[in-house]
JSON list of C-alpha atoms in Angstrom, two decimals:
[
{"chain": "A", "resi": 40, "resn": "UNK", "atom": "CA", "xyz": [-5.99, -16.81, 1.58]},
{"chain": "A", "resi": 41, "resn": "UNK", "atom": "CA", "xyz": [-5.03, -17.98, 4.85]},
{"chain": "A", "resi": 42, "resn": "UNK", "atom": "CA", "xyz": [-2.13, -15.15, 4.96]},
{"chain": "A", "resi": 43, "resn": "UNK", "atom": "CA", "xyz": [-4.77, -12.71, 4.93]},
{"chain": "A", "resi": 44, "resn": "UNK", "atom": "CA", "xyz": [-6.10, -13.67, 8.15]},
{"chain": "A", "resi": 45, "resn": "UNK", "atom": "CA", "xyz": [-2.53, -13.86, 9.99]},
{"chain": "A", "resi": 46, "resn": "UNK", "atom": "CA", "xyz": [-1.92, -9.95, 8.56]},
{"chain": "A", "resi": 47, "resn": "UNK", "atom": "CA", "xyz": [-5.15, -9.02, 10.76]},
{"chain": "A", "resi": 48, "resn": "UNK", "atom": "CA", "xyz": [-2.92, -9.85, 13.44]},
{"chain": "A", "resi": 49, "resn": "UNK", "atom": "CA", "xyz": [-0.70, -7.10, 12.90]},
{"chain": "A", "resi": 50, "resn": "UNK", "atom": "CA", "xyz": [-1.50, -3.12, 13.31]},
{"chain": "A", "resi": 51, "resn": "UNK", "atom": "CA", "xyz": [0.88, -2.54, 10.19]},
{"chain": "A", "resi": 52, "resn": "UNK", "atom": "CA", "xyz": [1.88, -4.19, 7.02]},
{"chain": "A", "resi": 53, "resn": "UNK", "atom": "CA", "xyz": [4.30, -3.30, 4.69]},
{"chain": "A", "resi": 54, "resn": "UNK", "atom": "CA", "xyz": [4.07, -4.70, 1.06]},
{"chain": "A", "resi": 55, "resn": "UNK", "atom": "CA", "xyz": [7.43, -4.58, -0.24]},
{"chain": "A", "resi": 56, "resn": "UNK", "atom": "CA", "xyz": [8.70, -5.91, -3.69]},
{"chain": "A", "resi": 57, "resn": "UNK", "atom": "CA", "xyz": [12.00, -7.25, -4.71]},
{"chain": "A", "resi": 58, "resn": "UNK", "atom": "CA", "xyz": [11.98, -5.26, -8.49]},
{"chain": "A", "resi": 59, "resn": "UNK", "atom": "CA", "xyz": [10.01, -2.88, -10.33]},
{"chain": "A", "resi": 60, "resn": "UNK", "atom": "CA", "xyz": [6.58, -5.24, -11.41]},
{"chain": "A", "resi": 61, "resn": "UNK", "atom": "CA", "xyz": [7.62, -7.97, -9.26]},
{"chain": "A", "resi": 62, "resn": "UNK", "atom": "CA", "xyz": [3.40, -8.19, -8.04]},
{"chain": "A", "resi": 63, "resn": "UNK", "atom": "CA", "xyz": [3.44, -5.84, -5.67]},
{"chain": "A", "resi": 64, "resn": "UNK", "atom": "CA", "xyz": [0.42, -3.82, -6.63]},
{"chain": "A", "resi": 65, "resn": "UNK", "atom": "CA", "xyz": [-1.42, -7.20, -7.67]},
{"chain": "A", "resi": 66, "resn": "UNK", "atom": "CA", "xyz": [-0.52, -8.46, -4.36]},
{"chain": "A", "resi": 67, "resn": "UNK", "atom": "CA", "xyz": [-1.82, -5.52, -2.78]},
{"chain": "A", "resi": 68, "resn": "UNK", "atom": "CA", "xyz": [-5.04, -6.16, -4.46]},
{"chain": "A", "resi": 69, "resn": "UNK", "atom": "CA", "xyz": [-5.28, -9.70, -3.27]},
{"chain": "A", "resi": 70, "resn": "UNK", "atom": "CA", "xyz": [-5.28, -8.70, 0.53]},
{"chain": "A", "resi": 71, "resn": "UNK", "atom": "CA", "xyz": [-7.83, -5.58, -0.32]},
{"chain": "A", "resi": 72, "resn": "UNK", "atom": "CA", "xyz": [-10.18, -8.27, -1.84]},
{"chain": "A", "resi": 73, "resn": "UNK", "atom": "CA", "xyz": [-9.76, -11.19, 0.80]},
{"chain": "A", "resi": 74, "resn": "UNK", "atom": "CA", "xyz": [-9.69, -9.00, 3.89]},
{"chain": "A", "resi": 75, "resn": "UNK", "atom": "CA", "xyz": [-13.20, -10.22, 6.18]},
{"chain": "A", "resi": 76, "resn": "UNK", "atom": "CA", "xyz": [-15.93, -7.73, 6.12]},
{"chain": "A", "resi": 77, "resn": "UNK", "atom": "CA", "xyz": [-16.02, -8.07, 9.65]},
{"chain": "A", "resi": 78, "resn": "UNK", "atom": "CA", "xyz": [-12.37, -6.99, 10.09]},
{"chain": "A", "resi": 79, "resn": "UNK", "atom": "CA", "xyz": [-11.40, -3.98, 12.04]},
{"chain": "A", "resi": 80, "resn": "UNK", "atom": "CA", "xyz": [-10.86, -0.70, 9.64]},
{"chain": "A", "resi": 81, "resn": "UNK", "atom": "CA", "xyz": [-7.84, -0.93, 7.36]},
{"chain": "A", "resi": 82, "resn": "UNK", "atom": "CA", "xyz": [-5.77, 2.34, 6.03]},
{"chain": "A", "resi": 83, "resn": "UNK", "atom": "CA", "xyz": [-3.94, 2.15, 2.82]},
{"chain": "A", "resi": 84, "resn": "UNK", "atom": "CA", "xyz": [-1.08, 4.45, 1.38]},
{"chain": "A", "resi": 85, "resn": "UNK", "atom": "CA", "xyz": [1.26, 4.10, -1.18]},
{"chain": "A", "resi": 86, "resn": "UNK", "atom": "CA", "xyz": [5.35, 5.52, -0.22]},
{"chain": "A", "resi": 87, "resn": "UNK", "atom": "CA", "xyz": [5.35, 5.98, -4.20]},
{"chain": "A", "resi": 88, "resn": "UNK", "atom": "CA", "xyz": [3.13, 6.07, -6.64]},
{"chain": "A", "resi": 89, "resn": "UNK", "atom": "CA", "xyz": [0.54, 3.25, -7.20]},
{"chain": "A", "resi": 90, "resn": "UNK", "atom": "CA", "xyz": [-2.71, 2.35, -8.64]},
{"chain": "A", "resi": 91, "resn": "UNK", "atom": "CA", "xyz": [-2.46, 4.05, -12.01]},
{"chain": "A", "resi": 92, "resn": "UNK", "atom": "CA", "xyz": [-3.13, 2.69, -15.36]},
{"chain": "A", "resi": 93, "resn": "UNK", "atom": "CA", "xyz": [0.00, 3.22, -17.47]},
{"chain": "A", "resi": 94, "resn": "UNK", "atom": "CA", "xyz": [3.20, 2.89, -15.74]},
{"chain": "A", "resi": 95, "resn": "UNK", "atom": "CA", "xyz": [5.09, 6.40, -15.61]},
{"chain": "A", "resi": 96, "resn": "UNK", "atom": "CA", "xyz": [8.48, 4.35, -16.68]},
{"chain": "A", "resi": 97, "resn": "UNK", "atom": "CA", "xyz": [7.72, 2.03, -18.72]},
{"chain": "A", "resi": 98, "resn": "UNK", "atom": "CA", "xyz": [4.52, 2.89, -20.40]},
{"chain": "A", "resi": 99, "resn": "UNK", "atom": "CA", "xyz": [3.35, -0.62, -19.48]},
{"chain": "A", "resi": 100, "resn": "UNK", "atom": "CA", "xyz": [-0.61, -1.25, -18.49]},
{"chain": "A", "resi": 101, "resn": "UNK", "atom": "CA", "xyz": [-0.61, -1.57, -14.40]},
{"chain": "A", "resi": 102, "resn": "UNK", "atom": "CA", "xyz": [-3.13, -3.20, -12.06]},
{"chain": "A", "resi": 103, "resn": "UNK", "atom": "CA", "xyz": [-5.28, -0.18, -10.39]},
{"chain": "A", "resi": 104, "resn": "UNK", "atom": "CA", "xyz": [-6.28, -0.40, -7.03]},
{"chain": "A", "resi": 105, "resn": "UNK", "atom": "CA", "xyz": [-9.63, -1.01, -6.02]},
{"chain": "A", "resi": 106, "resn": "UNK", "atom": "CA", "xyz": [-11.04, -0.07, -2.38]},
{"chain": "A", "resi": 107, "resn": "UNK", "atom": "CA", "xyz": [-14.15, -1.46, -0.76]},
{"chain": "A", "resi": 108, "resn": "UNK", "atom": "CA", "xyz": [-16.50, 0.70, 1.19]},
{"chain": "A", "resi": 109, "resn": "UNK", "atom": "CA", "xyz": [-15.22, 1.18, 4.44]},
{"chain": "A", "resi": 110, "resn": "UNK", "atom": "CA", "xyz": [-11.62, 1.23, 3.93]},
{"chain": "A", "resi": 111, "resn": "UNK", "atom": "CA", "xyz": [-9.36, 4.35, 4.68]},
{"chain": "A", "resi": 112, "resn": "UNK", "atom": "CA", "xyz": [-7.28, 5.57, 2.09]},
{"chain": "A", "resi": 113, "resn": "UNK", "atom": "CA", "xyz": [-4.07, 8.43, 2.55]},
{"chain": "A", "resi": 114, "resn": "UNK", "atom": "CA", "xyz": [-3.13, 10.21, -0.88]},
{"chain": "A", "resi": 115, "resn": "UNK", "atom": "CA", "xyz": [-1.87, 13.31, -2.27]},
{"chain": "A", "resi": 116, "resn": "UNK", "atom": "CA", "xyz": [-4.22, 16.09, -2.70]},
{"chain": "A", "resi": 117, "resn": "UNK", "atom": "CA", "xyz": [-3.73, 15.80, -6.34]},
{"chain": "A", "resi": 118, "resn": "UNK", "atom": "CA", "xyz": [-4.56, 11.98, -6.73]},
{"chain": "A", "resi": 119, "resn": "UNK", "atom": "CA", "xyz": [-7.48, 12.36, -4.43]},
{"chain": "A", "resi": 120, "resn": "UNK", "atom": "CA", "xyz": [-9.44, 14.50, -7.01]},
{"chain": "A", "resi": 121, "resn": "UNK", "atom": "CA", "xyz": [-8.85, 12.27, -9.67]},
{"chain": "A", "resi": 122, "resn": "UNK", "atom": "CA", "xyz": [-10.39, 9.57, -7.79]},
{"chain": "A", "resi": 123, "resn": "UNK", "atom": "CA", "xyz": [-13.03, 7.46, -8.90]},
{"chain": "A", "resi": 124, "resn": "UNK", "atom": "CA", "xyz": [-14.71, 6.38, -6.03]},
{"chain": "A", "resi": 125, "resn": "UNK", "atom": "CA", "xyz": [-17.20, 8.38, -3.25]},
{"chain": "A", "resi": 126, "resn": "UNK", "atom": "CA", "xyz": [-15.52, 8.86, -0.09]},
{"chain": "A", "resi": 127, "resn": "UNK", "atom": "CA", "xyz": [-15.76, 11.54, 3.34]},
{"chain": "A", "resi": 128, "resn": "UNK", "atom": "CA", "xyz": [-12.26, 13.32, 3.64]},
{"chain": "A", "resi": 129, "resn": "UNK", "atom": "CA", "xyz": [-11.75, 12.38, 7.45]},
{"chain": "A", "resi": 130, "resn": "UNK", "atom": "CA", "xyz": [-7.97, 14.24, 7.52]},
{"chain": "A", "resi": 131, "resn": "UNK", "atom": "CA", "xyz": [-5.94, 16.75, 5.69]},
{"chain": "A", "resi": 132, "resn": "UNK", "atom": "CA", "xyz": [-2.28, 16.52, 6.54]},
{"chain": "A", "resi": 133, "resn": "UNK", "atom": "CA", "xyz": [-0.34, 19.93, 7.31]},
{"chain": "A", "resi": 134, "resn": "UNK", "atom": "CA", "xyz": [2.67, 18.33, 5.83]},
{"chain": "A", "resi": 135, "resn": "UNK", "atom": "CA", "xyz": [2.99, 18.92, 2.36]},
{"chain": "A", "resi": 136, "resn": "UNK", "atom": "CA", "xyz": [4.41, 16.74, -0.27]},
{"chain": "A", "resi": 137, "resn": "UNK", "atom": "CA", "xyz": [5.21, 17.62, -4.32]},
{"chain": "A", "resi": 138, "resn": "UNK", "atom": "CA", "xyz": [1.70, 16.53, -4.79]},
{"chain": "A", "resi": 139, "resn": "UNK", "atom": "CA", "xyz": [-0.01, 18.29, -2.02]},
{"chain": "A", "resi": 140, "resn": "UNK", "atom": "CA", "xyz": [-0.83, 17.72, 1.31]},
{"chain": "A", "resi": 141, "resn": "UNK", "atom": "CA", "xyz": [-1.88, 14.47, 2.49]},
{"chain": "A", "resi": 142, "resn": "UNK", "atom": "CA", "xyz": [-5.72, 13.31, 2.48]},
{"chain": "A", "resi": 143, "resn": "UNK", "atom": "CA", "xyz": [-6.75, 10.82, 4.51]},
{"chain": "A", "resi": 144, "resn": "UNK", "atom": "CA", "xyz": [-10.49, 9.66, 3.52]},
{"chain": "A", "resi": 145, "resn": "UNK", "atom": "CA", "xyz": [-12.83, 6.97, 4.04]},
{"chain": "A", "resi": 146, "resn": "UNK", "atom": "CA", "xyz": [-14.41, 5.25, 1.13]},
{"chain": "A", "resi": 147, "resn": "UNK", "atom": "CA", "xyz": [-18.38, 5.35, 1.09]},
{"chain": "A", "resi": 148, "resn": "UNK", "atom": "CA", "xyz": [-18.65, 3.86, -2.52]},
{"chain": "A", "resi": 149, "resn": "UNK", "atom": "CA", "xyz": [-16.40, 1.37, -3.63]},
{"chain": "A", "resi": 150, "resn": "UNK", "atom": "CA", "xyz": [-14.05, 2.11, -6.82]},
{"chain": "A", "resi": 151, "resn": "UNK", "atom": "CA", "xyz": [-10.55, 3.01, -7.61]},
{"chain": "A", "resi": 152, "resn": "UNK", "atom": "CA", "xyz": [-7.61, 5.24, -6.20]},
{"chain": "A", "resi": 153, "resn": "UNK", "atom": "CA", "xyz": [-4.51, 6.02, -7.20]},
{"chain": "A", "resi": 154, "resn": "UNK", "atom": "CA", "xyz": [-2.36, 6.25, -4.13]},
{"chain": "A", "resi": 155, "resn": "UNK", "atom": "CA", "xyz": [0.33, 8.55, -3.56]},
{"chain": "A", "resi": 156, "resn": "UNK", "atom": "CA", "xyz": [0.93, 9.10, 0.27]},
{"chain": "A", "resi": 157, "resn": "UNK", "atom": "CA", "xyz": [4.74, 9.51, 2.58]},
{"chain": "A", "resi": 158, "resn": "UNK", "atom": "CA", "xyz": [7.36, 9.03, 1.04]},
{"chain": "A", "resi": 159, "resn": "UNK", "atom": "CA", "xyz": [9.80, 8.99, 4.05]},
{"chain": "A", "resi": 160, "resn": "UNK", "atom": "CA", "xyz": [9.81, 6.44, 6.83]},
{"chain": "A", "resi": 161, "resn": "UNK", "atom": "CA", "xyz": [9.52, 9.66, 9.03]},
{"chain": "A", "resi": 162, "resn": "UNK", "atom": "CA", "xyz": [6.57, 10.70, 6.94]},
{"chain": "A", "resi": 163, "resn": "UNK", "atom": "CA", "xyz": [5.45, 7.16, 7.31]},
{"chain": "A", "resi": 164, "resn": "UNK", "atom": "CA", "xyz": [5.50, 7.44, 11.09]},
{"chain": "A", "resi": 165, "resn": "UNK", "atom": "CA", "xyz": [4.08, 10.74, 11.37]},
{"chain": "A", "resi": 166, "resn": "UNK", "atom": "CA", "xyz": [0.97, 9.54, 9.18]},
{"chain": "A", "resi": 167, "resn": "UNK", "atom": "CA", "xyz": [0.71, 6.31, 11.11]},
{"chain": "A", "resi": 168, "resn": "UNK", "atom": "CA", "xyz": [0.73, 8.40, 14.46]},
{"chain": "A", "resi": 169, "resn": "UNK", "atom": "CA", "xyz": [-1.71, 11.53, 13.18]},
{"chain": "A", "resi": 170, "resn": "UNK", "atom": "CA", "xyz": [-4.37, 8.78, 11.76]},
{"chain": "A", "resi": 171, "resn": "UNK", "atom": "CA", "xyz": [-4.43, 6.89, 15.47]},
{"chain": "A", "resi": 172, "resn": "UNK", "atom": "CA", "xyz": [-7.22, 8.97, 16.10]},
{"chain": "A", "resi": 173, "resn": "UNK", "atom": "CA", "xyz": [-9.89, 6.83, 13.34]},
{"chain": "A", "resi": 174, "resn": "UNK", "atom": "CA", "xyz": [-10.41, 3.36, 14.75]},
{"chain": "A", "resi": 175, "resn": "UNK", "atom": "CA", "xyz": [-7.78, 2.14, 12.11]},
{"chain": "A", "resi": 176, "resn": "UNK", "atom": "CA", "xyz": [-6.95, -1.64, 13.66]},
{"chain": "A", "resi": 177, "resn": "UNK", "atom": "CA", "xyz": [-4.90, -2.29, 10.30]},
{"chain": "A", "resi": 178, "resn": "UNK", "atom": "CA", "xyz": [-2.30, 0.02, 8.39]},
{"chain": "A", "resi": 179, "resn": "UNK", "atom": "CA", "xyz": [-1.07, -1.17, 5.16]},
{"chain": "A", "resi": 180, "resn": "UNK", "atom": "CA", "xyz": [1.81, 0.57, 3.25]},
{"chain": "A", "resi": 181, "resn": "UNK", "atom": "CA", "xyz": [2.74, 0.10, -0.21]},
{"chain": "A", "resi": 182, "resn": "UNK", "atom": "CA", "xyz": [6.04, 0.37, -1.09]},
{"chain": "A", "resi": 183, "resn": "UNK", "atom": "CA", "xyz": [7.88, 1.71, -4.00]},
{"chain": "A", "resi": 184, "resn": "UNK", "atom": "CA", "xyz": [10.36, 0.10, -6.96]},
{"chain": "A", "resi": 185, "resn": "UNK", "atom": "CA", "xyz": [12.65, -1.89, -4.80]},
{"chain": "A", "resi": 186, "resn": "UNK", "atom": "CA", "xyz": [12.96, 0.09, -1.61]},
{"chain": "A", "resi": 187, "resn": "UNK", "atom": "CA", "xyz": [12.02, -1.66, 1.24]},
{"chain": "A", "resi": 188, "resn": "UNK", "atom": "CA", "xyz": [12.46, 1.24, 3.88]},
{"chain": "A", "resi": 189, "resn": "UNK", "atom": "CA", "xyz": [8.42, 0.62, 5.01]},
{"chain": "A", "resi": 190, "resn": "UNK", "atom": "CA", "xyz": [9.19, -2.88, 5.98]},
{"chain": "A", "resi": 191, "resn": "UNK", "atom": "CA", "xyz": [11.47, -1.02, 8.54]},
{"chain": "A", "resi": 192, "resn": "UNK", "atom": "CA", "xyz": [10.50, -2.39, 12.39]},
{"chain": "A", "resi": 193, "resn": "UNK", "atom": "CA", "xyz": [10.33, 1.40, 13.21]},
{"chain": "A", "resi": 194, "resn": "UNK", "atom": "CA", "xyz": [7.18, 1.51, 10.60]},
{"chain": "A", "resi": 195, "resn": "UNK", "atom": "CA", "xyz": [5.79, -1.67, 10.22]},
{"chain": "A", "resi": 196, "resn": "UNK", "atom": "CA", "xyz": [5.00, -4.71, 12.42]},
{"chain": "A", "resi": 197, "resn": "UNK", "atom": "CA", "xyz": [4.60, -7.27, 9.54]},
{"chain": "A", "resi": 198, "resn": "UNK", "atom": "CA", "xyz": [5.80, -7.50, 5.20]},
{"chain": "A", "resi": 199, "resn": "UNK", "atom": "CA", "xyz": [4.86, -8.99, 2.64]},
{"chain": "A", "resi": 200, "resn": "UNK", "atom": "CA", "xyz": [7.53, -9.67, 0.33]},
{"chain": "A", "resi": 201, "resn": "UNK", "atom": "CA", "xyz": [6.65, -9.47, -3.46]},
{"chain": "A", "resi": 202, "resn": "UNK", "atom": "CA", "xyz": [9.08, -11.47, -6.25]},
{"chain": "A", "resi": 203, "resn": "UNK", "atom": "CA", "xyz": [8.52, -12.89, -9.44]},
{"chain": "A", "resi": 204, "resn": "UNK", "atom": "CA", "xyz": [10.07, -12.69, -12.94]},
{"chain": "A", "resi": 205, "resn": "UNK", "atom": "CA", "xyz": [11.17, -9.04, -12.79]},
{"chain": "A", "resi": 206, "resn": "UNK", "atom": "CA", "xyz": [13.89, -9.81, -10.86]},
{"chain": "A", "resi": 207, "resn": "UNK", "atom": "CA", "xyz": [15.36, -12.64, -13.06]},
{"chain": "A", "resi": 208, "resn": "UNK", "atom": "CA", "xyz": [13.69, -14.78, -15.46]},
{"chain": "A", "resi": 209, "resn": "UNK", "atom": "CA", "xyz": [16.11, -17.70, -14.49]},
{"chain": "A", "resi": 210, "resn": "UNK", "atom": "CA", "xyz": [14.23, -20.12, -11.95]},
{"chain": "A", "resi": 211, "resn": "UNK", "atom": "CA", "xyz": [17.66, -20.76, -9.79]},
{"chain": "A", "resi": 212, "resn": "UNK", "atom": "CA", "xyz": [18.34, -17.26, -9.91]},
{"chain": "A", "resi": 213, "resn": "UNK", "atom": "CA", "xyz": [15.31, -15.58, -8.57]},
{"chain": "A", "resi": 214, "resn": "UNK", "atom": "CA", "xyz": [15.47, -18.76, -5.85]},
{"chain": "A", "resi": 215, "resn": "UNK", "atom": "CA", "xyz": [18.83, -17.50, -4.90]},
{"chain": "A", "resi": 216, "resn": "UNK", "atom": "CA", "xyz": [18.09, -13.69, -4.89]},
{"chain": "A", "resi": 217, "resn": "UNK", "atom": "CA", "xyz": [14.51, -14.10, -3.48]},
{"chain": "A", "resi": 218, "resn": "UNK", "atom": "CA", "xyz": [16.65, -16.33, -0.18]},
{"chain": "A", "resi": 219, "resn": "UNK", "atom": "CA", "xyz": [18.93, -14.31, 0.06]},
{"chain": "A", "resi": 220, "resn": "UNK", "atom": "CA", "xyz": [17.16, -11.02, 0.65]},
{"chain": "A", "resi": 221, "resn": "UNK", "atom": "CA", "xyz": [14.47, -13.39, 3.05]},
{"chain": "A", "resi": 222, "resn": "UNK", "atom": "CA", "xyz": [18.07, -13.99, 5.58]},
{"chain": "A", "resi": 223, "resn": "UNK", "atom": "CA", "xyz": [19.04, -10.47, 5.62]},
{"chain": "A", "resi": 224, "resn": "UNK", "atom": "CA", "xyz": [15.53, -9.73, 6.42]}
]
């Protein structure tokens, strides 16, 4: 947990993953869940598509994402009706993606989203700049598959780098790609 409280110290986090179900999502989770109460406001957005039940590739069960009250969300106007949790629409984005326009909200009653926000790091700086306006102290971006364009220093001040069995089952080999991708970083 003590990870958590170093993020805070950051105005955005990217949480990037190495493979397709390398933990990202779960990891995602973890810093929803341990993040203080008494933190400043936090904004969450997805540059894919995350939170849903059934994986859209491989039909697998995912983790869905579940947001306290408090917490800002971004999503596509399409994912934000099939919420299931209360929130106050504080934003509607005049940039439209193939999901609709961009919702920003702020969650009143805590439950689940599927998040589906920019999917371009100049989408990504747009929303970071148009949502200045909320109090947000704390941005955090999900990434997508393996792309780690959010992680970019021209979006993000801080990653979190997600890896696990996905990438290779072999210990010495996930070791080795896992390093390896840490140094070019």
């Amino acid at each position: 947990m003590p990870f958590v409280h170093e993020l805070l110290k950051y105005r955005s986090v990217a949480v990037v993953g190495m493979e397709k179900n390398c933990g990202k999502t779960e990891c995602l989770n973890y810093i929803l869940r341990h993040i203080p109460s008494d933190a400043p406001d936090i904004c969450v957005t997805s540059i894919g598509l995350d939170g849903e039940r059934t994986d859209q590739v491989t039909g697998t069960s995912k983790p869905e994402i579940i947001l306290r009250k408090g917490m800002f969300f971004t999503t596509s106007e399409t994912h934000y009706r099939a919420r299931h949790l209360v929130s106050e629409i504080v934003g509607v984005s005049g940039e439209t993606t193939a999901l609709g326009r961009l919702i920003t909200a702020k969650v009143a009653l805590e439950g689940k989203v599927i998040l589906s926000g920019p999917s371009s790091t100049v989408s990504l700086r747009r929303w970071m700049d148009s949502i200045s306006g909320y109090g947000i102290g704390l941005t955090i971006i999900d990434g997508a598959l393996s792309r780690k364009s959010s992680a970019s220093p021209a979006v993000s001040e801080a990653m979190v780098l997600a890896t696990g069995a996905a990438l290779s089952c072999s210990l010495p080999v996930l070791l080795e790609k896992t390093a390896f991708c840490v140094e070019m970083i």
